[in-house]
Short mmCIF file of C-alpha atoms and ligand atoms in Angstrom, two decimals:
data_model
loop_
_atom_site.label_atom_id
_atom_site.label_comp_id
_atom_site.label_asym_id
_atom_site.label_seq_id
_atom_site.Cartn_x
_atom_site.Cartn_y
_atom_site.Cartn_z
CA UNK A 1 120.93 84.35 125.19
CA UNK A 2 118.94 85.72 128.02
CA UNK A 3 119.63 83.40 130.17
CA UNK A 4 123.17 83.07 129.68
CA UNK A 5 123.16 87.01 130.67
CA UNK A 6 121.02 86.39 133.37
CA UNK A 7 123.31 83.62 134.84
CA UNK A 8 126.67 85.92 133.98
CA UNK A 9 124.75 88.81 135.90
CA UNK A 10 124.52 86.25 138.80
CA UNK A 11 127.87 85.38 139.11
CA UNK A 12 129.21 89.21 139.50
CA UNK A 13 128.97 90.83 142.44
CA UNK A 14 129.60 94.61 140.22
CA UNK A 15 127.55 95.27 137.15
CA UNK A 16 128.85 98.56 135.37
CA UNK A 17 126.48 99.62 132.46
CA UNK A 18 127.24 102.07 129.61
CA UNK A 19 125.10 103.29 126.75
CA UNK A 20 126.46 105.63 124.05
CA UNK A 21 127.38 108.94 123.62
CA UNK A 22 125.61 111.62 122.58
CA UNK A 23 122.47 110.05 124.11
CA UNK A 24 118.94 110.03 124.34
CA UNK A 25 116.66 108.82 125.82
CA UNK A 26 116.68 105.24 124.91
CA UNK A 27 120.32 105.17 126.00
CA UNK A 28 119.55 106.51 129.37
CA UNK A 29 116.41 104.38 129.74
CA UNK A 30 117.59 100.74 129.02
CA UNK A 31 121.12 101.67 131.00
CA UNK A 32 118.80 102.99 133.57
CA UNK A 33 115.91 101.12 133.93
CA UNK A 34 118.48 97.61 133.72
CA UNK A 35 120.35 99.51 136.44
CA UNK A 36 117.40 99.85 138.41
CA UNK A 37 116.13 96.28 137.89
CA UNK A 38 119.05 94.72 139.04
CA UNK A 39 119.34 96.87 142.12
CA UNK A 40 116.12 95.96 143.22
CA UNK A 41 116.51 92.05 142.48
CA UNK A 42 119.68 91.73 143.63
CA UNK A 43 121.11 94.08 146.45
CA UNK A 44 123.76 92.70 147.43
CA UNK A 45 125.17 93.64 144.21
CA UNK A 46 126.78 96.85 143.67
CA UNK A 47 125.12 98.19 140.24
CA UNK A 48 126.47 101.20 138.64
CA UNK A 49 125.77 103.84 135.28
CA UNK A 50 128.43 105.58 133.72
CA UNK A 51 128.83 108.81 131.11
CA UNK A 52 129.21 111.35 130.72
CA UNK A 53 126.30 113.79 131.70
CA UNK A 54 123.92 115.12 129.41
CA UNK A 55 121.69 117.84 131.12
CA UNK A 56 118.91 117.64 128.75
CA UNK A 57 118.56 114.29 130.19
CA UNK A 58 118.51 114.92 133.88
CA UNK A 59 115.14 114.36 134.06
CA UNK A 60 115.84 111.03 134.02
CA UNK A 61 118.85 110.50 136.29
CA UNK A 62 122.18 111.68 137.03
CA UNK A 63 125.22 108.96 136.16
CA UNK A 64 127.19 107.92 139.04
CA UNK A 65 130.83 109.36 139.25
CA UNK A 66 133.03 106.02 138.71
CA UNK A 67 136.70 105.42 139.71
CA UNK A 68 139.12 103.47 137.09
CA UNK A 69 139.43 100.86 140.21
CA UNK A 70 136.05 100.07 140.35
CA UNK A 71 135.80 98.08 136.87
CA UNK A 72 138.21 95.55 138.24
CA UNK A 73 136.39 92.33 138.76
CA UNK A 74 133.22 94.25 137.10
CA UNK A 75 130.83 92.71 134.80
CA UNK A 76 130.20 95.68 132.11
CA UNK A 77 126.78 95.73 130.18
CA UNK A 78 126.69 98.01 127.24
CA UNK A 79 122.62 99.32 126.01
CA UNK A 80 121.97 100.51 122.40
CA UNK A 81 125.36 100.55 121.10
CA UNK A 82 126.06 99.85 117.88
CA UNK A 83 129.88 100.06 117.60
CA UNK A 84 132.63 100.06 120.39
CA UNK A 85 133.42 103.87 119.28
CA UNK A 86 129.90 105.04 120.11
CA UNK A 87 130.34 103.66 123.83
CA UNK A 88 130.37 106.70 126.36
CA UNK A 89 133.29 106.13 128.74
CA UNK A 90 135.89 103.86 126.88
CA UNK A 91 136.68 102.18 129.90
CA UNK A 92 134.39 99.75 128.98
CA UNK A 93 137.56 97.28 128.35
CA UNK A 94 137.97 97.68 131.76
CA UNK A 95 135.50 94.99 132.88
CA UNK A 96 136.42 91.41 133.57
CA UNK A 97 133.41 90.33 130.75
CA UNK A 98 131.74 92.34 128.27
CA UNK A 99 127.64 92.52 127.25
CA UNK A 100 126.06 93.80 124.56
CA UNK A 101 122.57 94.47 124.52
CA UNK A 102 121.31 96.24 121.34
CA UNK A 103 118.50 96.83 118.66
CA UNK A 104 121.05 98.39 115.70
CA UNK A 105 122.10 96.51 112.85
CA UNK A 106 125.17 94.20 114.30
CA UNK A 107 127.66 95.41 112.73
CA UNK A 108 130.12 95.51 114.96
CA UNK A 109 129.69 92.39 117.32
CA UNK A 110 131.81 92.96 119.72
CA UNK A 111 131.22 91.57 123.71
CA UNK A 112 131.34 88.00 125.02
CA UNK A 113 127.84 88.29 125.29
CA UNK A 114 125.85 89.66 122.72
CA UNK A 115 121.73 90.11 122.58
CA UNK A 116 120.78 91.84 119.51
CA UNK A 117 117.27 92.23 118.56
CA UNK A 118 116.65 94.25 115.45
CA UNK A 119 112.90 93.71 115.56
CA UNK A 120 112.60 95.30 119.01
CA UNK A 121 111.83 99.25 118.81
CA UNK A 122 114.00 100.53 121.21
CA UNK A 123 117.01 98.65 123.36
CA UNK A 124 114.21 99.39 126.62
CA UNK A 125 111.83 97.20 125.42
CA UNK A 126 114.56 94.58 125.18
CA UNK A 127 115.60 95.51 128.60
CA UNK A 128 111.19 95.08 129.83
CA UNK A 129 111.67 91.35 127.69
CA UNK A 130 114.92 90.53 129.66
CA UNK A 131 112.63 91.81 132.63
CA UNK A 132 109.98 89.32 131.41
CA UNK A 133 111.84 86.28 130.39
CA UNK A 134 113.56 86.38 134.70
CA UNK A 135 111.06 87.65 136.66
CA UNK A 136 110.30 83.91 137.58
CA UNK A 137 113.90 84.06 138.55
CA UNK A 138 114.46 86.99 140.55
CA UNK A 139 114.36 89.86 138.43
CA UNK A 140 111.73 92.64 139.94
CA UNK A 141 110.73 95.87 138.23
CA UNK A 142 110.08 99.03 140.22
CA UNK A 143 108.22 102.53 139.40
CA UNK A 144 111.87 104.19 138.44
CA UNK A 145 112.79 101.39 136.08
CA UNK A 146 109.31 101.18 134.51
CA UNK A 147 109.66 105.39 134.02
CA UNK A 148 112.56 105.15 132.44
CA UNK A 149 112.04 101.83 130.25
CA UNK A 150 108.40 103.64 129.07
CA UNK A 151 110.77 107.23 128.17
CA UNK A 152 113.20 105.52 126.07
CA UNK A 153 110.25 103.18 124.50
CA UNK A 154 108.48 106.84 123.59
CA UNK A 155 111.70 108.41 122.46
CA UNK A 156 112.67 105.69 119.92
CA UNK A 157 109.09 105.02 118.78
CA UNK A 158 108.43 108.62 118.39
CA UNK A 159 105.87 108.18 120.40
CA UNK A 160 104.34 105.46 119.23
CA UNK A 161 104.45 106.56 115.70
CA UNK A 162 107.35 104.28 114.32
CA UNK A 163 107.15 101.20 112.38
CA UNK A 164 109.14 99.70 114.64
CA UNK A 165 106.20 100.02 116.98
CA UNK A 166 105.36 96.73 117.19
CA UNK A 167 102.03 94.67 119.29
CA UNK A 168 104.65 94.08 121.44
CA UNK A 169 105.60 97.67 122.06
CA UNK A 170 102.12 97.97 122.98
CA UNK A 171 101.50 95.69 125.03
CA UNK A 172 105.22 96.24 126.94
CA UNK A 173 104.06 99.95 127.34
CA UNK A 174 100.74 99.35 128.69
CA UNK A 175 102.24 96.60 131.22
CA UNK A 176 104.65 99.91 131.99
CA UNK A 177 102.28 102.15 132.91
CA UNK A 178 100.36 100.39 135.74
CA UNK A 179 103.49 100.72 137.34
CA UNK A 180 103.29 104.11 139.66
CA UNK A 181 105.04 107.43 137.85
CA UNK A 182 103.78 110.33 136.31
CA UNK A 183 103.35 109.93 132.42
CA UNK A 184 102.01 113.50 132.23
CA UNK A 185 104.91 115.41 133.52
CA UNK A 186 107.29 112.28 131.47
CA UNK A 187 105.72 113.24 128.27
CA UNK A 188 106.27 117.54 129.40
CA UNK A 189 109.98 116.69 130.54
CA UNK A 190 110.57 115.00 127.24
CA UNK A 191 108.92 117.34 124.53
CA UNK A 192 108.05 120.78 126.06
CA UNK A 193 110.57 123.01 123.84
CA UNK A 194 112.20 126.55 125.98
CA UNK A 195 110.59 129.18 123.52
CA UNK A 196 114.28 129.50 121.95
CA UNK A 197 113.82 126.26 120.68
CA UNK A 198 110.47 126.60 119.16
CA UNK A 199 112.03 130.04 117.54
CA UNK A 200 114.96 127.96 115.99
CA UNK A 201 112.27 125.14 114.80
CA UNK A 202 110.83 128.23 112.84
CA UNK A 203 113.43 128.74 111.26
CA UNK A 204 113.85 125.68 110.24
CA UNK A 205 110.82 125.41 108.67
CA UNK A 206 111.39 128.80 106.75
CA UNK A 207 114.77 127.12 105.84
CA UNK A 208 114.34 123.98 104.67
CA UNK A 209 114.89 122.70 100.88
CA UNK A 210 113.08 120.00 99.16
CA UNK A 211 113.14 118.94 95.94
CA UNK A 212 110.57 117.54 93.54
CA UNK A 213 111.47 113.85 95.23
CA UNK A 214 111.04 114.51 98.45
CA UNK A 215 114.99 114.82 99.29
CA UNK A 216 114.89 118.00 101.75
CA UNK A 217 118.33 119.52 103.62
CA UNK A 218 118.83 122.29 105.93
CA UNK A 219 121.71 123.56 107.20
CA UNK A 220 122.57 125.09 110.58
CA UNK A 221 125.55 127.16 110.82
CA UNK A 222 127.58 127.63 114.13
CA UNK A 223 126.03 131.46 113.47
CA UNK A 224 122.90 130.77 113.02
CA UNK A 225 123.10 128.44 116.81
CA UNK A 226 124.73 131.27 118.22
CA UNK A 227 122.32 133.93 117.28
CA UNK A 228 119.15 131.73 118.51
CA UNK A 229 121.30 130.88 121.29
CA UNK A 230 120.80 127.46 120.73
CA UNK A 231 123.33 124.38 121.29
CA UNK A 232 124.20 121.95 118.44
CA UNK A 233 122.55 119.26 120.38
CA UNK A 234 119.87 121.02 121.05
CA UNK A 235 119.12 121.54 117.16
CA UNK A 236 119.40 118.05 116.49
CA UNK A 237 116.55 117.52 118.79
CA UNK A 238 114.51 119.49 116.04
CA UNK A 239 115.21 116.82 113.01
CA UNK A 240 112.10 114.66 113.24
CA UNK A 241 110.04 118.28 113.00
CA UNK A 242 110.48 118.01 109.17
CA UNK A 243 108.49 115.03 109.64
CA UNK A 244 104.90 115.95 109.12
CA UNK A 245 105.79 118.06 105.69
CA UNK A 246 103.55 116.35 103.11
CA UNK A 247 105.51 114.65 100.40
CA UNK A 248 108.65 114.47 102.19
CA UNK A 249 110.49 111.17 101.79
CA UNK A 250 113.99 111.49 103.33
CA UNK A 251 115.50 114.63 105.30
CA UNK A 252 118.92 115.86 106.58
CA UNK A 253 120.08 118.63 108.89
CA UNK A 254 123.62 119.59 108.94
CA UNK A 255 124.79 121.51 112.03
CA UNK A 256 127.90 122.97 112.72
CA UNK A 257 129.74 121.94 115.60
CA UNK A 258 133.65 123.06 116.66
CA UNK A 259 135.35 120.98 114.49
CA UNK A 260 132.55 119.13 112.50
CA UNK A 261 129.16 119.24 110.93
CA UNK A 262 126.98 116.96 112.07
CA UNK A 263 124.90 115.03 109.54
CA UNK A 264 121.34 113.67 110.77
CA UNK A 265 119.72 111.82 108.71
CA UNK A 266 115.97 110.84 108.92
CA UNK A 267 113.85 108.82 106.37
CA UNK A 268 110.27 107.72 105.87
CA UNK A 269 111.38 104.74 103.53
CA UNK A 270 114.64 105.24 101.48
CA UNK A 271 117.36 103.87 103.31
CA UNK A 272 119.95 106.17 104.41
CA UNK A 273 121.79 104.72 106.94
CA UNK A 274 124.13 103.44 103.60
CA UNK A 275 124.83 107.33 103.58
CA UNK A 276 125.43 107.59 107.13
CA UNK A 277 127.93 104.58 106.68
CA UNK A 278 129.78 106.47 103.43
CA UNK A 279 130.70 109.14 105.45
CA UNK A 280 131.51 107.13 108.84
CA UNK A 281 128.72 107.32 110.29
CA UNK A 282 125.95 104.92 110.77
CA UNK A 283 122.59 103.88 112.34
CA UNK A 284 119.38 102.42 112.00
CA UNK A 285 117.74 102.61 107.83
CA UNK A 286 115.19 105.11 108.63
CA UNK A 287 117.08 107.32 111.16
CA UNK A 288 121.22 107.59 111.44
CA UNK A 289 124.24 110.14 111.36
CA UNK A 290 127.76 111.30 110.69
CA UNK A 291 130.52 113.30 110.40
CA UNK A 292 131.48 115.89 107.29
CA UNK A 293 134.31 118.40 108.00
CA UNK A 294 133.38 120.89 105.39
CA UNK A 295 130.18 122.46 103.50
CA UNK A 296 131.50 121.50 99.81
CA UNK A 297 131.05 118.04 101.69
CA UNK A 298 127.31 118.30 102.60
CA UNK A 299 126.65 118.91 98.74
CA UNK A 300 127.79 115.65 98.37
CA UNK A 301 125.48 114.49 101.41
CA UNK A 302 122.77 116.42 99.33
CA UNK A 303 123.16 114.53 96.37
CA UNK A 304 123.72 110.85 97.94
CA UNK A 305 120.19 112.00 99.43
CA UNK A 306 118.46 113.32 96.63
CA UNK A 307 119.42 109.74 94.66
CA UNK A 308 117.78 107.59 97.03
CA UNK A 309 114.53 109.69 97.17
CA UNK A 310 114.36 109.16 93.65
CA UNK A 311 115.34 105.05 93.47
MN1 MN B 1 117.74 102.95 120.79
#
């Protein structure tokens, strides 16, 4: 499969890539670092990123600004995108061939290509194997792609922590890091917390329920945002905080957005991306999401949780 991508890559002179929405950094990594690599192996070719911004991401780069025009003729790659509704900027069907490069469940194979790899941690250390697997034919990494390959590896590993950190991981991130960027200020840009944020992590702590099987919920009203001054996606960077509470098994914050409440589920073994699917959602089995449109609805959420904490 990687070389048929490599040789469909070789035949286009324009390579769009998307990731999905509501991103992090994963998404922006593998779109980004593949970007990179295959603007430094091949410049003749015009490579682009498209999406819409996300300004808790700038750190790692800005998308370009696309025109409908300019997916005629293109060859569109999609990174760590489970389903053709999570893709950020539907133009996607735009392209003259489609790619999918992913490390979620397939359950949606769509693409003429597809590369799916659920054993790999993050679609960015797919993106450092594709990297691997063609540098004898071409493909060259730079200090930018290797910065943003190493963020999305961190983001998706938690750092490492995951059990979908794998040797491999390892030994990707520590080829990674001889490359020239600084980790220190990565590792700032990607966890220091504006003191609003560490106030609304307090009160999720002082908020949180668990029960006696480890099933534990909070909820974040549109209110509650507003008073901290916080954003919606800004709380949802706070889920993996219930982490490190001893006992815990499987967790779920609900926050309120406009017209929805956002369900994000996280796990430490139970697996809840079932739950995710029941309500439209989906994801990986220890970490996924979805949609209610109520709060009698999250006390179903709360239950579906609670029974596979005690299975
Ligand atoms: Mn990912």
């Amino acid at each position: 499969m990687k070389q048929q991508i490599l040789d469909t890559i070789q035949k286009y002179d324009k390579v769009i890539i998307h990731r999905h929405v509501r991103p992090d950094p994963d998404a922006y990594g593998s779109q980004g670092g593949l970007a990179e690599i295959l603007k430094a192996s091949f410049p003749d070719k015009e490579v682009y990123v498209t999406g819409e911004r996300d300004p808790e991401l700038d750190f790692l780069f800005l998308p370009d600004a696309i025109s409908d025009e300019m997916f005629q003729g293109a060859l569109v790659i999609v990174c760590d995108t489970a389903n053709l509704e999570r893709i950020c900027d539907e133009r996607y069907s735009r392209g003259e061939r489609l790619i999918k490069i992913d490390h979620h469940p397939n359950e949606d194979p769509y693409g003429d290509l597809l590369w799916v790899n659920t054993d790999a941690s993050s679609t960015s250390e797919m993106i450092y194997d594709f990297y691997e697997f063609g540098k004898n034919q071409g493909l060259k990494m730079t200090n930018e792609a290797a910065r943003l390959l190493f963020a999305g590896i961190v983001g998706d590993t938690g750092r490492f922590q995951y059990p979908s950190t794998t040797s491999q991981t390892f030994h990707y991130a520590g080829e990674l890091i001889s490359y020239d960027f600084d980790r220190t200020e990565l590792f700032n840009q990607m966890y220091e917390l504006k003191p609003h944020m560490i106030k609304l992590q307090g009160y999720v702590y002082e908020h949180y329920v668990m029960n006696e099987d480890g099933a534990a919920t909070v909820k974040i009203t549109k209110e509650t945002l507003e008073s901290f001054s916080a954003t919606p996606s800004e709380a949802s960077i706070l889920v993996s905080s219930l982490g490190n509470i001893k006992g815990i098994k499987a967790w779920c914050f609900f926050i309120e957005e406009k017209d929805e409440i956002r369900v994000r589920l996280r796990s430490k073994g139970p697996v809840i991306n079932k739950i995710a699917m029941k309500y439209g959602g989906g994801g990986h089995p220890l970490a996924a999401g979805a949609s209610v449109y109520s709060w009698e609805e999250t006390e179903q959420v709360i239950v579906d949780i609670q029974a596979v904490c005690k299975e």
